[in-house]
Amino acid sequence: MKAKFKIFYRLSTALMLCGLMLFIYTGCGGGDDDASEELAVSDFSGLNPPNGAAYDAVFFKEYGTNPFIDTEDDHLSTFGMDVDTASYAVTRRYLRDGYLPPTEAVRVEEFVNAFDYNYTPPSQDAFAVHIEGAPSRFGEGKRLQLLRIGIQGRVVPDENRKDAMLTFVIDVSGSMAMESRLELVKRALTLLVEQLRPGDEVGIVVYGTRARTVLSHTGIEGREEILAAIHSLTPEGVTNAEEGLQLGYKLALRNARAGSINRVILCSDGVANVGETGPDAILKTIRSHVEEGITLTTVGFGMGNYNDVLMEQLANKGDGSYAYVDTLNEAKRVFVENLTGTLQLIAKDAKVQVDFNPEVVSRFRLLGYENRRLDHEDFRDDDADGGEIGSGHSVTALYEIKLHEGATGKLATVFIRHEDPDTRHVSETNEEIFSIALKAAFEDASPEFQLAATVAEFAEILRESYWAEGGSLAAVQQSIKGIALQIPNEQVDELSHLVSQAIRFKARDSE
């Protein structure tokens, strides 16, 4: 009797799994033009992932937390610039779905760089540096100062953007049926195509079990043909990301135009389960294409069966940026409001090195950028990989510093090194920072400075940083209330809502 029951149980389980896989591979809940703009409702809401996790099969990587460093031991801080914002959007998705994010999903710099601090752009140079500091409201101890280094990139007017040769590489595997994520991809790319202009061209490669070309590069005068190809896509098969990217790069290289933007845009949940599945192995086969000027933007969709590690590292190694689209509004930000910044680079392999003055600064800590750390000698090694910066992009670095008691004068020198993407000329600039840049009180600093500090503390608490063990989300919320009076906009309002959600979920999970 027990043997028969075991056979029946195993057969039932197998049939359930087969039914689930058939459901995934044939698509679930396709979208339509009247669908909600948020498109963030899971079609799998009835399925519970194991071990009480918020979602099943999500992959993040823990990069550690930067320590305080005594300037007597090392007075340099070196890192590659980063304009990615995906971590903030991923966290927003978790909180909107009723969960706290995994600590390893939170990257402080991507939270900070998700916000606009109204830096004035340079008139001629690639970058303008903006310095501000004040006593830290959130750091441990009363003598810590928070130093903000804002680096604003040159703005290329939309009308001066180069023509774009874009190759969409779209994941149409069965997992893209979940949460209608392929439908969100289609709507996001529709927004992008509608922003293109004469001189731009689009080619489309898709991949499930195998990769295939859906549309050879077509000028934007064939907009209807491009949109019809996008709208015809349906989920199918397993996920051969390696073959999809290989074919996408080949198509992009075959149609590359000198003097134009030649970019692959990968839209996927990042899950690769056929062929090579890691970023190093996948990009090893297309490294030469990257070196020939084909840049890569990765755009993540969905949660549950989502690989943040692959999407982030592909963008890093593909000389591009990584965004996560959880709503159509985020797609509009990436593909409409910031299209020129998304597409046109103003700097390649951009790096920062801060040289602290040991006579004034006793110790320092960089908030975030753990996975962008560089050896100090890499700063002037032009073969060492830095970050890619698009038109109008800004990078904000926050340091907690402690001064020697009574010391004043030069705090540090900021060095910025980058390669011009057109001329391949490498240039380096620097800016000195003096203690006069430090305000007497946190409240005396600009509201934008206060916002950056508060966003960073929010991230530090969510990631359970050792340096935020005494931190309080209630204090973060209180700080946001004051900032909102000075910077009344939707982004600050959204931040306030997310902090409120996090407070509630922390209280719930501690019960």
Coordinates of C-alpha atoms in Angstrom, one line a residue, residues 247-469:
L247 CA 23.9 36.6 -32.6
G248 CA 22.9 40.1 -31.5
Y249 CA 26.6 41.3 -31.5
K250 CA 27.1 39.7 -34.9
L251 CA 24.1 41.6 -36.3
A252 CA 25.2 44.8 -34.6
L253 CA 28.8 44.5 -36.0
R254 CA 27.6 43.7 -39.5
N255 CA 25.6 46.9 -39.5
A256 CA 27.8 49.1 -37.4
R257 CA 28.3 52.6 -38.7
A258 CA 31.4 54.8 -38.0
G259 CA 30.5 58.0 -36.2
S260 CA 27.2 56.5 -34.9
I261 CA 26.0 55.0 -31.7
N262 CA 26.4 51.2 -32.1
R263 CA 24.6 49.6 -29.1
V264 CA 23.1 46.3 -28.1
I265 CA 20.1 46.6 -25.7
L266 CA 19.5 43.3 -23.8
C267 CA 16.0 42.9 -22.3
S268 CA 15.8 39.9 -20.0
D269 CA 15.2 38.5 -16.6
G270 CA 18.8 37.5 -16.6
V271 CA 18.1 33.7 -16.2
A272 CA 20.4 31.7 -18.5
N273 CA 20.1 27.9 -18.4
V274 CA 21.4 26.7 -21.7
G275 CA 24.9 27.1 -23.0
E276 CA 27.3 29.3 -21.0
T277 CA 25.4 30.9 -18.1
G278 CA 27.8 33.3 -16.4
P279 CA 28.9 36.8 -17.5
D280 CA 32.6 36.0 -17.8
A281 CA 32.0 33.0 -20.0
I282 CA 29.3 34.7 -22.1
L283 CA 31.3 37.8 -22.8
K284 CA 34.5 35.9 -23.4
T285 CA 33.0 34.8 -26.7
I286 CA 32.1 38.4 -27.8
R287 CA 35.0 40.3 -26.2
S288 CA 36.3 41.4 -29.6
H289 CA 33.0 42.9 -30.5
V290 CA 33.0 45.0 -27.3
E291 CA 36.6 46.1 -28.2
E292 CA 35.3 47.1 -31.7
G293 CA 32.9 49.7 -30.2
I294 CA 29.6 47.8 -29.7
T295 CA 28.4 48.9 -26.3
L296 CA 25.8 47.0 -24.2
T297 CA 22.9 48.3 -22.1
T298 CA 21.1 45.6 -20.0
V299 CA 17.6 46.2 -18.9
G300 CA 16.1 43.8 -16.3
F301 CA 12.5 42.7 -16.0
G302 CA 10.6 40.6 -13.5
M303 CA 11.2 39.2 -10.1
G304 CA 11.4 35.5 -9.2
N305 CA 13.5 33.7 -11.8
Y306 CA 15.7 36.8 -11.9
N307 CA 19.5 37.1 -12.0
D308 CA 20.7 40.5 -10.9
V309 CA 24.3 39.3 -10.9
L310 CA 24.3 38.4 -14.6
M311 CA 22.6 41.5 -15.7
E312 CA 24.9 43.9 -13.8
Q313 CA 28.1 42.2 -14.7
L314 CA 27.2 41.9 -18.4
A315 CA 26.7 45.7 -18.4
N316 CA 29.9 46.3 -16.6
K317 CA 31.9 44.1 -18.9
G318 CA 30.0 45.3 -22.0
D319 CA 31.0 48.9 -21.6
G320 CA 27.4 49.9 -20.7
S321 CA 24.9 50.5 -18.0
Y322 CA 22.3 48.4 -16.1
A323 CA 18.7 49.5 -15.4
Y324 CA 15.8 47.6 -13.9
V325 CA 12.3 48.3 -15.2
D326 CA 9.6 47.4 -12.7
T327 CA 6.9 49.7 -14.1
L328 CA 6.1 51.6 -17.4
N329 CA 7.0 54.8 -15.6
E330 CA 10.6 53.5 -15.1
A331 CA 10.7 52.6 -18.7
K332 CA 9.7 56.2 -19.6
R333 CA 12.5 57.5 -17.4
V334 CA 15.1 55.2 -19.1
F335 CA 13.9 55.3 -22.7
V336 CA 12.1 58.7 -23.0
E337 CA 13.2 61.2 -20.5
N338 CA 16.9 60.1 -20.5
L339 CA 17.2 58.6 -24.0
T340 CA 20.3 60.6 -25.1
G341 CA 21.9 59.8 -21.8
T342 CA 21.1 56.1 -22.2
L343 CA 22.5 55.9 -25.7
Q344 CA 25.3 58.4 -26.2
L345 CA 28.5 58.1 -24.2
I346 CA 30.6 61.1 -23.2
A347 CA 33.3 59.1 -21.3
K348 CA 34.7 55.6 -21.3
D349 CA 36.6 53.9 -18.5
A350 CA 36.0 56.8 -16.2
K351 CA 37.7 56.4 -12.8
V352 CA 37.9 58.4 -9.6
Q353 CA 40.8 58.6 -7.2
V354 CA 40.5 60.7 -4.0
D355 CA 43.8 61.5 -2.3
F356 CA 43.1 62.4 1.4
N357 CA 45.5 64.7 3.3
P358 CA 46.7 62.7 6.3
E359 CA 47.5 65.9 8.1
V360 CA 43.9 66.9 8.3
V361 CA 41.8 63.7 7.7
S362 CA 42.5 60.9 10.1
R363 CA 40.2 58.3 8.5
F364 CA 37.6 57.9 5.8
R365 CA 35.0 55.5 4.5
L366 CA 33.4 55.4 1.0
L367 CA 29.7 54.6 1.1
G368 CA 29.1 52.0 -1.6
Y369 CA 31.0 51.2 -4.8
E370 CA 32.2 48.0 -3.3
N371 CA 32.0 46.2 -6.6
R372 CA 33.7 49.1 -8.4
R373 CA 36.8 49.1 -6.3
L374 CA 40.1 49.4 -8.2
D375 CA 43.7 48.9 -7.2
H376 CA 45.3 52.3 -6.8
E377 CA 47.8 51.6 -9.6
D378 CA 44.8 50.9 -11.9
F379 CA 43.8 54.5 -11.9
R380 CA 46.4 55.4 -14.5
D381 CA 46.5 52.0 -16.2
D382 CA 44.4 52.8 -19.3
D383 CA 43.8 49.1 -19.9
A384 CA 42.0 48.8 -16.5
D385 CA 38.2 48.9 -16.8
G386 CA 36.4 51.9 -15.4
G387 CA 32.8 53.1 -15.9
E388 CA 31.0 54.4 -18.9
I389 CA 29.1 57.7 -18.6
G390 CA 26.3 58.9 -20.8
S391 CA 25.3 62.4 -21.7
G392 CA 24.1 64.4 -18.7
H393 CA 24.7 61.5 -16.2
S394 CA 26.0 62.4 -12.8
V395 CA 27.9 60.3 -10.3
T396 CA 27.8 61.0 -6.5
A397 CA 30.3 59.6 -4.1
L398 CA 29.8 60.0 -0.3
Y399 CA 32.6 59.7 2.2
E400 CA 32.3 59.7 6.0
I401 CA 35.5 61.3 7.2
K402 CA 37.0 62.1 10.6
L403 CA 39.3 65.1 11.0
H404 CA 42.2 65.4 13.4
E405 CA 40.9 67.6 16.2
G406 CA 41.2 71.2 15.3
A407 CA 42.7 70.5 11.9
T408 CA 41.7 72.7 8.9
G409 CA 43.0 73.2 5.4
K410 CA 43.1 70.9 2.4
L411 CA 41.0 67.8 3.0
A412 CA 41.7 65.9 -0.3
T413 CA 42.3 66.1 -4.0
V414 CA 39.8 64.5 -6.4
F415 CA 41.3 63.1 -9.6
I416 CA 39.1 62.0 -12.6
R417 CA 40.5 60.1 -15.5
H418 CA 38.6 59.0 -18.6
E419 CA 38.8 58.2 -22.3
D420 CA 37.0 60.3 -24.9
P421 CA 34.8 57.7 -26.8
D422 CA 35.3 59.5 -30.1
T423 CA 39.0 60.5 -30.1
R424 CA 40.2 57.7 -27.7
H425 CA 42.2 60.5 -26.0
V426 CA 42.7 59.9 -22.3
S427 CA 42.6 63.0 -20.1
E428 CA 42.8 63.6 -16.3
T429 CA 41.6 66.5 -14.2
N430 CA 41.7 67.2 -10.5
E431 CA 40.0 69.4 -7.9
E432 CA 41.2 70.2 -4.4
I433 CA 38.8 70.1 -1.4
F434 CA 39.2 72.3 1.6
S435 CA 37.7 72.3 5.0
I436 CA 35.8 75.5 4.2
A437 CA 33.5 73.3 2.1
L438 CA 32.2 71.8 5.4
K439 CA 29.0 73.4 6.8
A440 CA 28.7 73.9 10.5
A441 CA 25.6 71.8 10.8
F442 CA 23.8 69.2 8.7
E443 CA 20.7 71.6 8.5
D444 CA 23.0 74.3 6.9
A445 CA 23.7 72.1 3.9
S446 CA 21.7 72.2 0.7
P447 CA 18.5 70.1 0.6
E448 CA 20.2 68.1 -2.2
F449 CA 23.1 67.2 0.1
Q450 CA 20.6 66.2 2.8
L451 CA 18.7 64.1 0.3
A452 CA 21.9 62.2 -0.8
A453 CA 22.8 61.6 2.9
T454 CA 19.3 60.4 3.7
V455 CA 19.1 58.1 0.7
A456 CA 22.4 56.6 1.6
E457 CA 21.4 55.9 5.2
F458 CA 18.2 54.3 4.0
A459 CA 20.3 51.9 1.8
E460 CA 22.8 51.3 4.7
I461 CA 20.0 50.3 7.0
L462 CA 18.3 48.0 4.4
R463 CA 21.6 46.3 3.7
E464 CA 22.2 45.9 7.5
S465 CA 25.5 47.6 7.3
Y466 CA 27.7 47.4 10.4
W467 CA 28.1 51.2 10.2
A468 CA 24.3 51.7 10.4
E469 CA 23.6 49.4 13.3

